[in-house]
CSV table of C-alpha atoms in Angstrom, one decimal:
chain,number,residue,atom,x,y,z
A,8,MET,CA,109.7,120.7,147.2
A,9,SER,CA,106.5,122.6,148.5
A,10,ALA,CA,103.2,121.4,147.4
A,11,SER,CA,101.9,125.0,147.2
A,12,ILE,CA,104.5,126.0,144.4
A,13,ASN,CA,102.9,127.9,141.7
A,14,ASP,CA,103.3,127.5,137.7
A,15,ILE,CA,105.5,130.7,137.7
A,16,GLU,CA,107.9,129.4,140.5
A,17,LEU,CA,108.0,126.0,139.0
A,18,LEU,CA,108.8,127.2,135.6
A,19,ALA,CA,111.5,129.5,137.0
A,20,GLN,CA,113.1,126.5,138.8
A,21,LEU,CA,112.7,124.2,135.6
A,22,LYS,CA,114.5,126.9,133.7
A,23,THR,CA,117.6,126.7,136.0
A,24,GLY,CA,117.6,122.8,135.4
A,25,SER,CA,116.6,121.9,138.9
A,26,LEU,CA,116.2,118.0,138.9
A,27,GLU,CA,114.0,118.5,142.0
A,28,ALA,CA,111.7,120.8,140.3
A,29,PHE,CA,111.5,118.3,137.3
A,30,GLN,CA,110.6,115.6,139.6
A,31,TYR,CA,108.0,117.6,141.1
A,32,PHE,CA,106.7,118.6,137.8
A,33,TYR,CA,106.8,115.0,136.6
A,34,GLY,CA,104.9,113.8,139.6
A,35,ALA,CA,102.5,116.6,139.4
A,36,TYR,CA,101.4,116.2,135.7
A,37,ARG,CA,102.2,112.6,134.5
A,38,GLN,CA,99.0,111.1,135.5
A,39,TRP,CA,96.9,113.8,134.2
A,40,LEU,CA,98.6,114.0,130.8
A,41,TYR,CA,98.6,110.2,130.7
A,42,ILE,CA,94.7,110.2,131.1
A,43,THR,CA,94.3,113.1,128.6
A,44,ALA,CA,96.4,111.2,126.1
A,45,VAL,CA,94.3,108.0,126.5
A,46,SER,CA,91.1,109.8,125.9
A,47,ILE,CA,92.5,111.0,122.5
A,48,LEU,CA,94.4,108.0,121.4
A,49,LYS,CA,92.2,105.1,122.9
A,50,ASN,CA,95.5,103.3,123.3
A,51,GLU,CA,97.3,103.1,126.6
A,52,ALA,CA,100.5,102.0,125.4
A,53,GLU,CA,100.8,104.7,122.9
A,54,ALA,CA,99.6,107.3,125.2
A,55,GLN,CA,102.0,106.3,127.8
A,56,GLU,CA,104.9,106.5,125.2
A,57,LEU,CA,103.8,110.0,124.1
A,58,VAL,CA,103.7,111.3,127.7
A,59,GLN,CA,107.2,110.0,128.3
A,60,ASP,CA,108.5,111.6,125.1
A,61,LEU,CA,107.0,114.8,126.3
A,62,PHE,CA,108.8,114.6,129.6
A,63,ILE,CA,112.1,113.6,128.0
A,64,ASP,CA,111.8,116.6,125.4
A,65,PHE,CA,110.9,118.9,128.1
A,66,TRP,CA,114.0,118.0,130.0
A,67,GLU,CA,116.4,117.4,127.3
A,68,LYS,CA,115.5,120.1,124.9
A,69,ASP,CA,114.5,122.8,127.5
A,70,LEU,CA,111.1,123.3,126.6
A,71,SER,CA,110.6,125.3,129.7
A,72,SER,CA,112.6,128.0,128.2
A,73,ARG,CA,109.9,128.3,125.5
A,74,ILE,CA,107.0,128.6,127.6
A,75,ASP,CA,105.6,132.2,128.3
A,76,LEU,CA,103.0,132.0,130.9
A,77,SER,CA,101.7,135.3,130.1
A,78,SER,CA,100.5,133.9,126.7
A,79,THR,CA,99.6,130.3,127.7
A,80,ASN,CA,97.9,131.3,131.2
A,81,SER,CA,99.2,128.3,133.0
A,82,LEU,CA,101.5,125.4,132.7
A,83,LYS,CA,98.8,123.0,132.5
A,84,ASN,CA,97.3,124.7,129.4
A,85,PHE,CA,100.9,124.4,127.7
A,86,LEU,CA,101.0,121.0,128.6
A,87,PHE,CA,97.6,120.1,127.3
A,88,VAL,CA,98.1,121.7,124.1
A,89,SER,CA,101.6,119.9,123.7
A,90,ILE,CA,100.0,116.4,124.6
A,91,ARG,CA,97.0,116.9,122.2
A,92,ASN,CA,99.1,118.0,119.4
A,93,ARG,CA,101.5,115.0,119.8
A,94,CYS,CA,98.4,112.8,119.9
A,95,LEU,CA,97.0,114.4,116.8
A,96,ASN,CA,100.2,114.1,114.9
A,97,LYS,CA,100.4,110.4,115.8
A,98,ILE,CA,96.9,109.8,114.6
A,99,ALA,CA,97.8,111.5,111.5
A,100,LYS,CA,101.1,109.6,111.1
A,101,ASP,CA,99.4,106.4,111.6
A,102,ALA,CA,96.7,107.1,109.0
A,103,THR,CA,99.3,108.0,106.6
A,104,ARG,CA,101.2,105.0,107.1
A,105,SER,CA,98.3,102.8,107.0
A,106,LYS,CA,97.1,104.4,103.8
A,107,ARG,CA,100.7,103.9,102.3
A,108,PHE,CA,100.8,100.2,103.3
A,109,LYS,CA,97.3,99.6,101.9
A,110,ASN,CA,98.7,101.2,98.7
A,111,ILE,CA,101.6,98.6,98.5
A,112,LEU,CA,99.4,95.6,99.2
A,113,LEU,CA,98.0,93.5,96.2
A,114,PRO,CA,94.4,93.7,95.7
A,115,GLU,CA,92.3,90.9,97.0
A,116,THR,CA,91.3,89.8,93.5
A,117,TYR,CA,95.1,89.5,92.5
A,118,THR,CA,96.0,85.9,91.8
A,119,TYR,CA,99.6,84.9,91.6
A,120,PRO,CA,100.9,83.6,88.3
A,121,GLN,CA,101.3,80.0,89.5
A,122,THR,CA,97.9,80.1,91.0
A,123,ARG,CA,96.5,81.4,87.6
A,124,LEU,CA,98.2,78.8,85.8
A,125,GLU,CA,96.7,76.1,88.1
A,126,ASN,CA,93.3,77.5,87.7
A,127,ASN,CA,93.6,77.7,84.1
A,128,GLU,CA,94.4,74.0,84.3
A,129,LEU,CA,91.5,73.2,86.4
A,130,LYS,CA,89.1,75.2,84.2
A,131,GLU,CA,90.4,73.1,81.3
A,132,GLN,CA,89.8,69.9,83.1
A,133,LEU,CA,86.4,71.0,84.5
A,134,GLU,CA,85.4,72.0,80.8
A,135,ASN,CA,86.7,68.6,79.5
A,136,ALA,CA,84.6,66.7,82.2
A,137,ILE,CA,81.6,68.7,81.5
A,138,SER,CA,81.8,68.2,77.9
A,139,GLN,CA,81.9,64.4,78.4
A,140,LEU,CA,78.5,64.7,80.3
A,141,PRO,CA,75.3,63.6,78.4
A,142,GLU,CA,73.9,66.7,76.6
A,143,ARG,CA,70.9,67.5,78.8
A,144,GLN,CA,72.9,67.2,82.0
A,145,SER,CA,75.8,69.4,80.6
A,146,ILE,CA,73.1,72.0,79.6
A,147,ALA,CA,71.4,71.8,83.0
A,148,PHE,CA,74.8,72.1,84.9
A,149,ARG,CA,76.0,75.0,82.9
A,150,LEU,CA,72.8,76.9,83.4
A,151,ALA,CA,72.7,76.1,87.2
A,152,TYR,CA,76.4,76.6,87.9
A,153,GLN,CA,77.7,79.0,85.1
A,154,GLU,CA,75.0,81.2,84.4
A,155,HIS,CA,73.3,81.0,87.8
A,156,LYS,CA,69.7,80.2,86.7
A,157,THR,CA,67.1,78.8,89.1
A,158,ARG,CA,65.8,75.3,88.6
A,159,LYS,CA,62.4,77.0,87.4
A,160,GLU,CA,64.4,79.0,84.7
A,161,ILE,CA,66.3,75.9,83.6
A,162,ALA,CA,63.1,73.8,83.4
A,163,ALA,CA,61.3,76.5,81.1
A,164,PHE,CA,64.5,76.8,78.8
A,165,MET,CA,64.8,72.9,78.5
A,166,ASP,CA,61.1,72.4,78.4
A,167,THR,CA,61.0,69.7,81.3
A,168,SER,CA,60.2,69.7,84.9
A,169,GLU,CA,62.1,71.2,87.9
A,170,GLU,CA,62.5,67.7,89.3
A,171,THR,CA,64.1,66.5,86.2
A,172,VAL,CA,66.4,69.4,86.3
A,173,LYS,CA,67.2,68.7,89.8
A,174,LYS,CA,68.2,65.1,88.8
A,175,GLN,CA,70.2,66.1,85.9
A,176,VAL,CA,72.2,68.5,88.0
A,177,ALA,CA,72.6,66.1,90.8
A,178,ASN,CA,73.9,63.4,88.4
A,179,ALA,CA,76.2,65.9,86.6
A,180,LEU,CA,77.8,66.8,90.0
A,181,LYS,CA,78.1,63.2,90.8
A,182,THR,CA,79.9,62.4,87.5
A,183,LEU,CA,82.0,65.6,87.6
A,184,ARG,CA,83.1,64.8,91.4
A,185,GLU,CA,84.2,61.3,90.3
A,186,SER,CA,86.1,62.5,87.0
A,187,LEU,CA,87.9,65.4,88.9
A,188,LYS,CA,88.7,63.1,91.8
A,189,LYS,CA,90.6,60.8,89.5
A,190,ILE,CA,92.3,63.7,87.8
A,191,LEU,CA,93.1,65.7,91.1
A,192,PHE,CA,94.1,62.8,93.3
């Protein structure tokens, strides 16, 4: 096929179903369409797939018969609009699919019933272990780990020094680790 064929001649030959014209058409526009699709999608594999689908549709669905060069100005314009629309449709479809997928996922805060039961058991065991601590250690531990108070706030509340609070919390942690280790292992 002549390298100097224009869009009107090419389109006329494509409308007759010429395989040679289609091969020329494919060779002339494939790379350009691929680059255009990659620039929109930012994904080479998806771009290649859309370009292939466009050429398949062009051949199988005889898209050449739908092209009116008087309104599109050129075959290249028609192809650009076609690949751009396919890319935008792909992006929209992927966004919709992602949104639907997120809607069926369980929230991060969801705990499975078995996990909830295990957590409740652990909470009970921890509460039991904390209640067996000496009173001052229990108070210091609860304020530090359950109410997230600073040593300074705990010391003021308990009317003691920060160093004493530090020792009481450390002793409480040591005792709780030993108690829970016996229960859990």
